[in-house]
Amino acid sequence: MEREMICKRCAGGGSGPFVLPGARPYYVPDRVCDVRHIRVEVELDFATGRVAGRCTQFVSPINSGSTRLVLDAVEMGVEAVTVASHEWKFDYDGKKLVLDLGDRKAGEEIELTVRYACTPRRGLYFIRPDRYYPNRPTQVWSQGQDEDNRAWFPCFDHPHEKSTSEVIATVPEKMTVVSNGRLVEVRPGNGTRTFHYRHEVPHSSYLITLVAGEYVELKGAAAGVELKYLVPRGREEEAQRSFGRTGEMIELFSRLTGQPYPYPNYTQVVVAEFIFGGMENTSATTLTDNTLHDARAHLDFSSEPLVSHELAHQWFGDLLTCRDWSQGWLNEGFATYFEILWKEHSEGGDAADYDRLLDQEAYLEEDGDRYRRAIVSNLFHAPIDVFDRHLYEKGGTVLHMLRHQLGDERFWKAIRHYVAKHRGGSVESRDLARAVDEATGVNVDRFFEQWVFKAGYPDLHAEYSWDDEHKLARIVVEQKQEVKDLTPLFALPLTVHFVIDGQERDVKIDFEEAKTTFLLPLGAKPTQVVLDPGNHFLKALDFKKPEELWHAELAGARSAIDRIRAARALGKAADPSAIAPLERALQSDPFWAVRGEAAAAIGAIRTEAARVALGAAAPKESHPKARRMIVRALGAFRHDEQAGAAAGQLLAGDASYFVEAEAALALAKTRSPSAYEKLLEAMARPSYLEVIRCNCLSGLAELRDERAVAVAITEAARGKPPTSRRAAISALGLLGDEFLSARRPALEALTEHLEDPDFRARIAAVEALKTLGDRRAIGALQRAVESDLDGRVRRRAREVARLLAEGLRAEEKSSQLREELDKVRQAGAELRERLLKLEAINAVRQ
């Protein structure tokens, strides 16, 4: 399942606890019976959203004796149950269907059928036109993870039980049905068609899928696997653009895992208003139709991260499935890391390293802003609570650290052993650790203890100095994180990379104390000193060393990620003398992300020379992602007419949707006098996922112009584009926080949006209420906790209600003070620049 999270970076180890009041330990229930096969037969009524169904299960008791089977079945009208064709008594409370099967022999096959009807509120979603969105397609699609398939057919809805399956669905004759496995037949009816699918490889019940809609089907093949892409008519070219490299991914992942793609076919189908980015149902992945994109969006947007993530799940999640949801990183961490592996294969190591850095930062955001937890945690309200940045990004980072620590040969040997040994089964973290031990002889218990079963990360403060008399490099490394609860002191087998007289040298240092001093004899003074070259270990790092080392590393470090770290360090120092080396990197570094990070660092310096450098670079930069970062940096120059003009020029027209969108926000941040009118004008431009409109709305909020309140309320209304609605809702939080007159209308609008049909609008409303910081929202948030059907909304509403109840404002800062601080910083930077010029002049005169 592709991640969709929103979080912001704050200092510290999490603003609140992960375990909230009412959370309970989660354990998988007993397996009374082995479920051998599930057959789901449904007739779908699109007008009412109603399902008429029969679910037949073939089960075998695991033990002889009295057998009491409990099936998960939510909000169903259970009409009858038969066991071996005989009517059978049952108990049903709206959630659990209980069958007393009497005395049975272990291994005896029992056929039981449940006839039922339901109007699902979760699990199966009917999409159809309405008065707000008359062009919405008519579709139905399922989403079973984590425990929602129980809402449209009775099942033992837990990941550690696997069976083969059939889905037989009757739909209007113009529609096509997608489900798991092979299409057995299509039977015509009276204005209908019935599709029969059968899947012969056992899988968990949450992976059973059903999609129906009007589609065109594109076909292909790779490595003996039949490929299908189903998209709405007229979007065939976009399908090839989005999914065209699937075959290459299958070949790569088969080679890396040592296991060929485990099913005979692979279908990717797009649906409207999907509640995740994608879902890895066995052999048939469902994806948001937002991933389809035109050629202009393709300049700097790709579906490949999503496609590779869901494909990797066919091995990790489907073939090998986490035993319970507390172990979900074995699904999601692997899929996240395989995104990186595809990037490494398709675009090279520098691109993969940069994506890893962004993943690390996404995890650090969550750890800082929301909570800190161990990756494996079984205390929650609902399993969806653990589908977070710890599970995805930290999980993927942990796998990379394991690869780096073991080395490629041993790592892939261990992964292939792990996949082969547990193929078709369910797994826990200890199974992966034991597989490493069995395949390589390396004991990774300590590694798993600190990274998987403990929480947090090392907060490293390091300092380098050179002893020229003794030719010694002195490096002091200290762990600054507070060691308590689940946060340990970490053992880190770090590397220090030196460049000495043009020659590279790596020195290993084993660091596991709170503070350690390393004295390293070298032949001569190094010109580069890089701690953890390649940024392989998850950490925060404050490394103090002479500025000339940062300059040399920015100009000449072999790894782009180390050049990026040098650029960031120079930007953080905000020394005007760094503009020249940063500008050289901005103009000539071969990797776009280094150029972009150099632009960000220049923007942080905020002198006139910095602004001139950015303004000159923007029109010359060929890579749209780097161009976005340049224009973003221009937004740091508040009340600077030239910066506003440069951003306005890019907003007026660029090859990239995303550059124009970034320019809208940068223009607003400069507080250009013409920004309000330009943003209103640009809002009307069509763009991929309304990215320009979204940033125009965010920009109107950034302007702190009271006229934007009415605009945001209007643009947040149903009927407006869904993506920009969410931007408007977010803007209301900022504007209501800024203007006393806007607080009540913002509060009223946001509490109404807590009941919006679009769950993403509800999430945006929760976040905006956090920004608004008004305690009067607590009651509405608590009602959302009690009644919202989406666990993500409930979880975030709990967190925000707690913050407001404690009197913690989401944004504890005054807009006026923030602007004054920016002015002081810019003035200070300009003063430092003038002093440097005077020093240079005096030096010449002397």
Tab-separated table of C-alpha atoms in Angstrom, residues 508-677:
chain	number	residue	atom	x	y	z
A	508	LYS	CA	36.450	2.591	9.934
A	509	ILE	CA	35.479	3.698	13.429
A	510	ASP	CA	33.206	1.684	15.715
A	511	PHE	CA	31.202	4.146	17.747
A	512	GLU	CA	28.892	2.991	20.543
A	513	GLU	CA	29.527	5.280	23.519
A	514	ALA	CA	27.882	8.550	24.520
A	515	LYS	CA	31.093	10.356	23.545
A	516	THR	CA	34.286	9.122	21.944
A	517	THR	CA	37.452	10.809	20.700
A	518	PHE	CA	39.195	9.240	17.701
A	519	LEU	CA	42.829	10.049	16.870
A	520	LEU	CA	43.649	8.946	13.352
A	521	PRO	CA	47.246	9.155	12.065
A	522	LEU	CA	47.468	10.479	8.495
A	523	GLY	CA	50.420	11.315	6.302
A	524	ALA	CA	49.339	14.851	5.563
A	525	LYS	CA	46.531	17.296	6.232
A	526	PRO	CA	43.349	16.167	4.465
A	527	THR	CA	41.374	18.375	2.101
A	528	GLN	CA	38.142	16.436	2.641
A	529	VAL	CA	36.811	14.880	5.852
A	530	VAL	CA	33.419	13.211	5.418
A	531	LEU	CA	31.732	11.329	8.253
A	532	ASP	CA	29.562	8.472	6.967
A	533	PRO	CA	30.282	9.106	3.254
A	534	GLY	CA	27.212	8.375	1.206
A	535	ASN	CA	24.945	9.083	4.201
A	536	HIS	CA	24.151	5.422	4.790
A	537	PHE	CA	23.115	5.593	8.451
A	538	LEU	CA	19.979	7.222	9.797
A	539	LYS	CA	21.002	10.086	12.054
A	540	ALA	CA	21.005	13.772	12.714
A	541	LEU	CA	24.525	15.135	12.273
A	542	ASP	CA	26.031	18.438	13.309
A	543	PHE	CA	29.651	18.264	12.107
A	544	LYS	CA	31.923	21.154	12.971
A	545	LYS	CA	34.988	21.485	10.772
A	546	PRO	CA	36.862	24.260	8.955
A	547	GLU	CA	34.871	25.938	6.230
A	548	GLU	CA	37.509	25.208	3.586
A	549	LEU	CA	36.697	21.508	3.977
A	550	TRP	CA	33.035	22.169	3.199
A	551	HIS	CA	34.118	24.187	0.161
A	552	ALA	CA	36.356	21.376	-1.070
A	553	GLU	CA	33.656	18.750	-0.512
A	554	LEU	CA	31.043	20.825	-2.312
A	555	ALA	CA	33.379	21.141	-5.262
A	556	GLY	CA	34.892	17.678	-5.333
A	557	ALA	CA	33.209	15.021	-3.180
A	558	ARG	CA	32.746	11.862	-5.235
A	559	SER	CA	29.202	11.234	-3.997
A	560	ALA	CA	26.504	13.757	-4.834
A	561	ILE	CA	24.915	13.228	-1.426
A	562	ASP	CA	28.118	14.420	0.227
A	563	ARG	CA	28.179	17.501	-1.990
A	564	ILE	CA	24.585	18.136	-0.939
A	565	ARG	CA	25.510	17.860	2.723
A	566	ALA	CA	28.309	20.363	2.147
A	567	ALA	CA	25.906	22.786	0.444
A	568	ARG	CA	23.471	22.510	3.340
A	569	ALA	CA	26.211	23.119	5.898
A	570	LEU	CA	27.320	26.259	4.082
A	571	GLY	CA	23.752	27.507	3.884
A	572	LYS	CA	23.216	26.851	7.585
A	573	ALA	CA	26.317	28.898	8.425
A	574	ALA	CA	24.829	31.791	6.380
A	575	ASP	CA	28.283	33.234	5.681
A	576	PRO	CA	28.307	35.474	2.579
A	577	SER	CA	31.762	34.151	1.672
A	578	ALA	CA	30.068	30.866	0.791
A	579	ILE	CA	28.059	32.398	-2.045
A	580	ALA	CA	30.886	32.034	-4.588
A	581	PRO	CA	31.462	28.280	-4.132
A	582	LEU	CA	27.717	27.671	-3.895
A	583	GLU	CA	27.151	29.631	-7.086
A	584	ARG	CA	29.778	27.526	-8.854
A	585	ALA	CA	27.923	24.392	-7.758
A	586	LEU	CA	24.654	25.932	-8.864
A	587	GLN	CA	26.068	26.591	-12.300
A	588	SER	CA	28.087	23.459	-12.960
A	589	ASP	CA	27.389	20.457	-10.724
A	590	PRO	CA	26.390	17.502	-12.921
A	591	PHE	CA	23.538	16.366	-10.638
A	592	TRP	CA	20.362	18.443	-10.562
A	593	ALA	CA	19.738	17.937	-6.838
A	594	VAL	CA	23.151	19.365	-5.919
A	595	ARG	CA	22.356	22.422	-8.018
A	596	GLY	CA	18.980	22.707	-6.326
A	597	GLU	CA	20.412	22.305	-2.831
A	598	ALA	CA	23.072	24.895	-3.636
A	599	ALA	CA	20.237	27.255	-4.572
A	600	ALA	CA	18.502	26.562	-1.257
A	601	ALA	CA	21.746	27.271	0.604
A	602	ILE	CA	22.250	30.524	-1.285
A	603	GLY	CA	18.686	31.515	-0.423
A	604	ALA	CA	19.412	30.925	3.265
A	605	ILE	CA	22.229	33.526	3.133
A	606	ARG	CA	19.754	36.213	1.971
A	607	THR	CA	22.124	38.925	0.830
A	608	GLU	CA	21.726	40.954	-2.312
A	609	ALA	CA	24.517	38.940	-3.909
A	610	ALA	CA	22.631	35.752	-3.035
A	611	ARG	CA	19.456	37.038	-4.655
A	612	VAL	CA	21.363	38.133	-7.774
A	613	ALA	CA	22.939	34.682	-8.078
A	614	LEU	CA	19.548	32.968	-7.878
A	615	GLY	CA	17.904	35.362	-10.294
A	616	ALA	CA	20.643	34.768	-12.841
A	617	ALA	CA	20.515	30.986	-12.451
A	618	ALA	CA	16.765	30.442	-12.756
A	619	PRO	CA	16.333	31.043	-16.500
A	620	LYS	CA	19.507	29.076	-17.319
A	621	GLU	CA	18.670	25.924	-15.348
A	622	SER	CA	17.563	23.118	-17.664
A	623	HIS	CA	16.289	20.606	-15.119
A	624	PRO	CA	12.780	21.493	-13.915
A	625	LYS	CA	13.310	20.002	-10.446
A	626	ALA	CA	16.387	22.166	-9.911
A	627	ARG	CA	14.521	25.151	-11.342
A	628	ARG	CA	11.787	24.554	-8.757
A	629	MET	CA	14.359	24.646	-5.974
A	630	ILE	CA	15.848	27.874	-7.315
A	631	VAL	CA	12.515	29.644	-7.432
A	632	ARG	CA	11.662	28.266	-3.979
A	633	ALA	CA	14.852	29.876	-2.694
A	634	LEU	CA	13.777	33.220	-4.166
A	635	GLY	CA	10.806	33.123	-1.828
A	636	ALA	CA	13.178	33.660	1.111
A	637	PHE	CA	13.725	37.279	0.024
A	638	ARG	CA	10.756	38.984	1.608
A	639	HIS	CA	9.845	42.457	0.359
A	640	ASP	CA	12.518	42.195	-2.327
A	641	GLU	CA	11.171	43.564	-5.614
A	642	GLN	CA	13.793	41.849	-7.762
A	643	ALA	CA	13.125	38.455	-6.166
A	644	GLY	CA	9.401	38.973	-6.681
A	645	ALA	CA	9.995	39.936	-10.300
A	646	ALA	CA	12.102	36.823	-10.926
A	647	ALA	CA	9.424	34.588	-9.396
A	648	GLY	CA	6.728	36.414	-11.342
A	649	GLN	CA	8.589	35.827	-14.587
A	650	LEU	CA	8.588	32.072	-14.012
A	651	LEU	CA	4.937	32.161	-12.967
A	652	ALA	CA	4.130	33.876	-16.246
A	653	GLY	CA	5.310	30.838	-18.178
A	654	ASP	CA	7.526	27.790	-17.785
A	655	ALA	CA	7.734	24.420	-19.489
A	656	SER	CA	6.906	22.736	-16.170
A	657	TYR	CA	3.601	22.874	-14.300
A	658	PHE	CA	5.503	22.423	-11.080
A	659	VAL	CA	7.908	25.309	-11.678
A	660	GLU	CA	4.983	27.641	-12.269
A	661	ALA	CA	3.328	26.329	-9.120
A	662	GLU	CA	6.502	26.889	-7.096
A	663	ALA	CA	6.814	30.372	-8.555
A	664	ALA	CA	3.292	31.199	-7.337
A	665	LEU	CA	4.218	30.350	-3.776
A	666	ALA	CA	7.609	32.096	-3.994
A	667	LEU	CA	5.982	35.244	-5.362
A	668	ALA	CA	3.623	35.291	-2.396
A	669	LYS	CA	6.461	34.778	0.073
A	670	THR	CA	8.306	37.807	-1.306
A	671	ARG	CA	5.147	39.800	-0.466
A	672	SER	CA	5.292	41.480	-3.857
A	673	PRO	CA	2.598	44.196	-4.126
A	674	SER	CA	1.298	42.620	-7.341
A	675	ALA	CA	1.171	39.084	-5.937
A	676	TYR	CA	-2.521	39.004	-4.988
A	677	GLU	CA	-3.775	39.851	-8.467
